[in-house]
Backbone as a ProteinNet text record, in pm:
[ID]
protein_1_A
[PRIMARY]
MGVDAVLYRQISAGSSRRRPAYVSIEVVADPQDVLLGLLARVRGGGRTPLLDRVDPLGELTVDTDRMSQLLADLRCLAEVAGTPAEADHIRRLARLARRCAERRDTEIRFEGD
[TERTIARY]
10176.3	10280.2	10310.3	10224.3	10255.2	10235.7	10262.4	10255.9	10395.1	10455.4	10588.5	10576.9	10672.4	10681.6	10795.3	10764.7	10862.8	10879.9	11004.3	11036.5	11062.6	10987.8	11002.5	11053.1	11135.1	11183.1	11133.4	11084.4	11035.7	11153.8	11144.5	11254.2	11215.7	11086.4	11043.1	10915	10900.7	10787.5	10657.6	10665.5	10544.8	10501.5	10392.5	10338	10187.7	10119.4	9973.5	9906.5	9972.8	9914.3	9972.9	10088.8	10155.9	10171.7	10164.6	10187.4	10336.9	10379.6	10521.8	10568.8	10695.3	10753.7	10836.3	10832.4	10902.9	10988.3	11092.2	11176.6	11188	11186.1	11200.8	11345.7	11367.2	11504.4	11532.7	11427.5	11448.2	11318.5	11331.5	11215.3	11230.8	11122	11112.9	11011	11063.4	10978	10915	10800.6	10728.3	10672.4	10759.8	10711	10641.3	10661.4	10600.5	10475.1	10423.1	10301.2	10312.1	10431	10450.3	10363.7	10366.7	10289.1	10139.6	10090.6	9947.6	9908.1	9994.4	9966.3	9957.8	10049.4	10046.8	9921.5	9889.8	9772.6	9643.4	9637.3	9517.9	9491.2	9596.3	9580.9	9532.4	9556.9	9522.1	9417.4	9389.9	9301.2	9164.3	9118.5	8984.6	8976.8	9085	9083.2	9110.9	9137.9	9163.3	9306.7	9390.4	9528.6	9621	9583.7	9668.3	9584.4	9535.6	9442.3	9500.8	9627.8	9689.3	9709.8	9770.5	9797.9	9672.1	9563	9436.3	9390.2	9443.5	9403.5	9487.9	9585.4	9666.6	9576.5	9588.3	9507.6	9599.5	9578.6	9667.2	9661.1	9562	9550.6	9566.9	9597	9606.6	9730.9	9717.8	9832.2	9786.3	9867.3	9845.1	9969.6	9952	10063.2	10062.8	10178.8	10195	10302.6	10260.4	10358	10436.4	10537.3	10629	10559.2	10450.5	10377.6	10310.4	10289.8	10222.8	10319.1	10448.5	10546	10535.2	10500.8	10486.4	10370.4	10262.1	10150.4	10190.7	10264.8	10311.3	10400.9	10491	10579.4	10499.8	10395.1	10309.2	10237	10187.5	10122.5	10221.2	10343.6	10444.7	10479.5	10479.2	10502.5	10392.6	10268.6	10157.7	10176.1	10222	10248.5	10360.3	10460.7	10572.6	10524.3	10418.9	10365.8	10304.4	10258.7	10197.1	10289.8	10408.7	10504.4	10541.2	10527.9	10553.4	10674.7	10735.8	10851	10963.7	11086.1	11197.1	11176.5	11118.2	11094.2	10997	10893.5	10798.2	10864.5	10940.3	11009	11107.9	11180.3	11276	11204.9	11092.8	11018.9	10972	10922.8	10878.1	10996	11111.2	11230.7	11269.6	11263.7	11299	11198.9	11069.4	10968.3	10988.1	11020.3	11043.4	11165.6	11270.2	11388.9	11352.8	11271.3	11226.3	11145	11057.3	10975.3	11061.8	11160.9	11249.9	11329.6	11371.4	11443.5	11352.6	11227.3	11131.2	11106.8	11099.3	11071.1	11182.4	11301.3	11415.1	11409.5	11327.7	11325.1	11182.3	11161.1	11027.2	10988.4	11085.2	11056.6	11039.8	11000.6	10985.2	10845.8	10811.6	10686.8	10705.9	10624.6	10625	10494.7	10506.8	10386.8	10384.5	10273.5	10252	10181.6	10254	10208.5	10171.5	10041.2	9993.7	10007.3	9967.9	9980.3	9878.6
14610.6	14524	14545.8	14612.3	14650.5	14542.2	14581.8	14492.3	14486.9	14370.1	14353	14321.4	14371	14337	14237.1	14122.1	14013.8	13974.9	13975.8	13932.3	13782.5	13709.8	13564.6	13527.2	13422.1	13366.1	13223.2	13188.1	13052.9	12957.5	12846.6	12748.9	12618.2	12596.4	12479.6	12516.9	12463.9	12500.5	12433.4	12329.6	12257.7	12164.5	12097.5	12005.5	12025.4	11939.8	11953.3	11935.7	11867.7	11844.2	11932.8	11990	12069.9	12213.1	12304.2	12444.8	12472	12576.8	12611.9	12641.8	12618.4	12647.5	12775.7	12854.8	12982.4	12991.9	13076.5	13104.6	13256.5	13305.5	13448	13489.2	13598.6	13642.8	13783.7	13862.5	13995.6	14043	14116.4	14165.2	14314.3	14388.4	14526.8	14522.7	14517.1	14506.3	14641.8	14637.9	14760.3	14751.7	14740.9	14727	14851.8	14965.9	15091.2	15130.5	15042.3	15067.3	15186.8	15210	15322.9	15306.4	15188.9	15166.9	15184.2	15127.9	15139.9	15285	15363	15504.9	15580.7	15551.2	15614.8	15573.9	15446.8	15398.6	15457.9	15482.5	15542.2	15680.8	15750.8	15885.5	15884.9	15776.5	15776	15671.7	15580.1	15466.7	15514.9	15449	15476.2	15593.8	15664.8	15778.8	15742.8	15616.1	15570.4	15590.5	15646.1	15674	15554.3	15463.7	15347.7	15219.1	15184.9	15070.8	14938.4	14917.3	14791.8	14789.8	14894.7	14898	14914.5	14961.7	14969.3	14830.7	14727.7	14590.6	14528.5	14602.2	14550.7	14530.6	14414.4	14377.3	14365.3	14447.2	14441.4	14308.8	14227.3	14096.8	13980.6	14010.6	13904.9	13918.9	13875.1	13873.5	13916.2	13999.3	14038.7	14000.2	13918.4	13876.2	13959.8	14016.2	14097.3	14031.2	13979.3	13911.3	14012.4	13962.5	14050.1	14129	14077.5	14147.9	14275.5	14285.8	14404.8	14500.9	14484.3	14572.8	14717.6	14739.4	14878.2	14947	14874.1	14931.5	14956.8	14864.1	14883.4	15006.8	15023.1	15140.2	15269.1	15266.6	15385.2	15416.8	15314.6	15334.5	15392	15343.1	15392.6	15538.8	15579.6	15720.9	15808.1	15759.4	15833.5	15843	15735.5	15738.9	15837	15843.7	15935.6	16080.1	16111.4	16246.9	16286.6	16189.5	16221.2	16192.3	16141.9	16114.5	16245.6	16246.4	16369.5	16365.5	16248.8	16236.2	16164.5	16181.7	16106.2	15954.7	15907.8	15763.9	15712.8	15790.3	15749.6	15748.5	15852.4	15859	15743.7	15712.1	15601.5	15468.3	15449.3	15324.1	15307.1	15413.8	15407.3	15376.7	15436.8	15409	15261.5	15205.8	15064.2	14973.8	15008.8	14930.7	14940.3	15059.1	15077.1	14997.5	14995.6	14916.4	14767.7	14722.1	14582.8	14553.3	14645	14626.7	14623.9	14710.8	14710.2	14579.5	14530.2	14402.6	14289.1	14292.4	14190.6	14198.8	14318.3	14336.1	14280.5	14265.4	14215.2	14065.6	13993.4	13847	13798.1	13703.3	13646.5	13547.6	13500.1	13396.5	13453.7	13581.5	13644.1	13703.8	13731.7	13800.9	13868.6	13969.6	14037	14004.9	13969.6	13946.4	14050.3	14120.8	14211.5	14129.2	14103.8	14010.7	14085.1	14081.5	14142	14047.4	14095.1	14015.2	13905.5
10388.5	10339.7	10192.7	10119.5	9983.2	9879.8	9757.7	9643.3	9583.2	9586.7	9529.9	9381.2	9303.4	9161.5	9147.1	9091.9	9081.8	8935.3	8890.1	8754.5	8758.4	8677.6	8669.4	8530.8	8526.5	8400.3	8389.1	8272.4	8248.2	8241.2	8317.3	8316.6	8249.6	8230	8152.1	8079.5	7960.6	7876.2	7917.7	7995.3	8032.5	7920.3	7943.4	7843.1	7840.6	7768.7	7759.9	7895.9	7987.8	8120.2	8227.5	8199	8302.1	8255.4	8350.5	8321.2	8318.6	8249.4	8250.5	8392.8	8419.1	8549.9	8539.5	8645.6	8649.1	8774.8	8766.5	8881.6	8894.3	9017.6	9045.1	9022.5	8946.5	8922	8973.3	9002.5	9058.8	9123.9	9234.7	9307.7	9334.4	9311.1	9357.2	9470.6	9592.7	9710.5	9742.6	9807.7	9843.1	9985.5	10085.4	10222.5	10276.5	10212.6	10260	10181.2	10098.4	10019.6	9924.8	9871.1	9779.8	9655.5	9593.4	9471.9	9498.3	9605.7	9636.3	9658.8	9722.4	9742.8	9611.6	9520.8	9389.1	9312	9315.9	9242.7	9297.8	9426.5	9486.1	9427.7	9387.1	9330.4	9186.4	9113.2	8970.5	8932.6	9020.9	8988	8939.3	8833.8	8782.2	8686.8	8669.7	8578.9	8434.8	8407.7	8272.7	8225.9	8311.1	8270.7	8290.7	8378.4	8408.5	8402.2	8283.7	8274.5	8320	8295.8	8337.6	8489.6	8541.6	8685.3	8769.6	8709.9	8783.9	8827.6	8764.4	8797.1	8908.5	8959.9	9071	9192	9251.7	9368.2	9489.6	9592.2	9709.1	9784.1	9755.2	9820.5	9723.8	9598.6	9497.8	9412.8	9288.2	9196.7	9057.6	8994	8855.5	8776.8	8673.7	8588.9	8462	8430.4	8309.7	8224.4	8108.6	8023.1	7940.5	7875.5	7801.9	7691.2	7635.6	7530.3	7580.8	7710.8	7766.2	7835.4	7813	7877.6	7829.7	7704.2	7658	7730.3	7755	7830.6	7975.2	8034.5	8171.4	8180.7	8085.9	8086.8	8069.5	7987.4	7971.9	8103	8170.2	8300.5	8401.6	8400.2	8494.3	8466.2	8339.2	8307.7	8367.2	8365	8426.9	8577.6	8639.5	8783.6	8815.5	8729	8751.9	8757.1	8683.5	8683	8816.9	8895.4	9024.7	9142.6	9114.5	9222.7	9291.2	9423	9497.4	9587	9600.6	9688.9	9615.2	9662.2	9601.9	9612.6	9721.2	9737.2	9631.2	9601.2	9498.2	9360	9329.5	9200	9185.1	9291.8	9287.8	9266.4	9331.9	9317.3	9172.6	9112.1	8973.2	8881.1	8906.4	8824.9	8834.4	8955.3	8971.3	8900.2	8905	8834.1	8682.8	8633.9	8489.8	8444.2	8525.5	8492.2	8485	8578.7	8577.9	8450.9	8413	8293.3	8166.9	8159.3	8042.7	8035.8	8150.4	8154	8105.7	8147.3	8105.2	7954.8	7901.6	7759	7670.3	7725	7647.5	7621.6	7697.9	7686.9	7673.2	7584.4	7563.4	7673.5	7750.7	7850.9	7991.4	8001.1	8132.3	8147.1	8271.2	8304.1	8438.5	8463.9	8593.3	8662.8	8789.3	8870.2	8981.8	8992.3	9103.6	9211.4	9320.4	9423.2	9549.5	9581.5	9704.6	9821.3	9934.6	10057.8	10066.1
[MASK]
+++++++++++++++++++++++++++++++++++++++++++++++++++++++++++++++++++++++++++++++++++++++++++++++++++++++++++++++++

């Protein structure tokens, strides 16, 4: 079922008792496990430290401050992409990361099944 990348935008700041609220504004779905396949080829080699933490059964939140690291990890994945589908998926993830980097009130969550 893959790991989807979801761009969220903060809609309320929250208070001392409540956490901020977010709404999903864009999704890069991965029903064919493209991202997991790419990560299997590079995981543990130290080249993708942020994406190495993606959990196919959990969630990894990447805030806007870490978008440069995410983009660097995606460049490493692009080097091992062997099919047009893999290259396209990386391009869509990079576009999502660049969009997130433009706004302080956004984050990307990698959501596993």
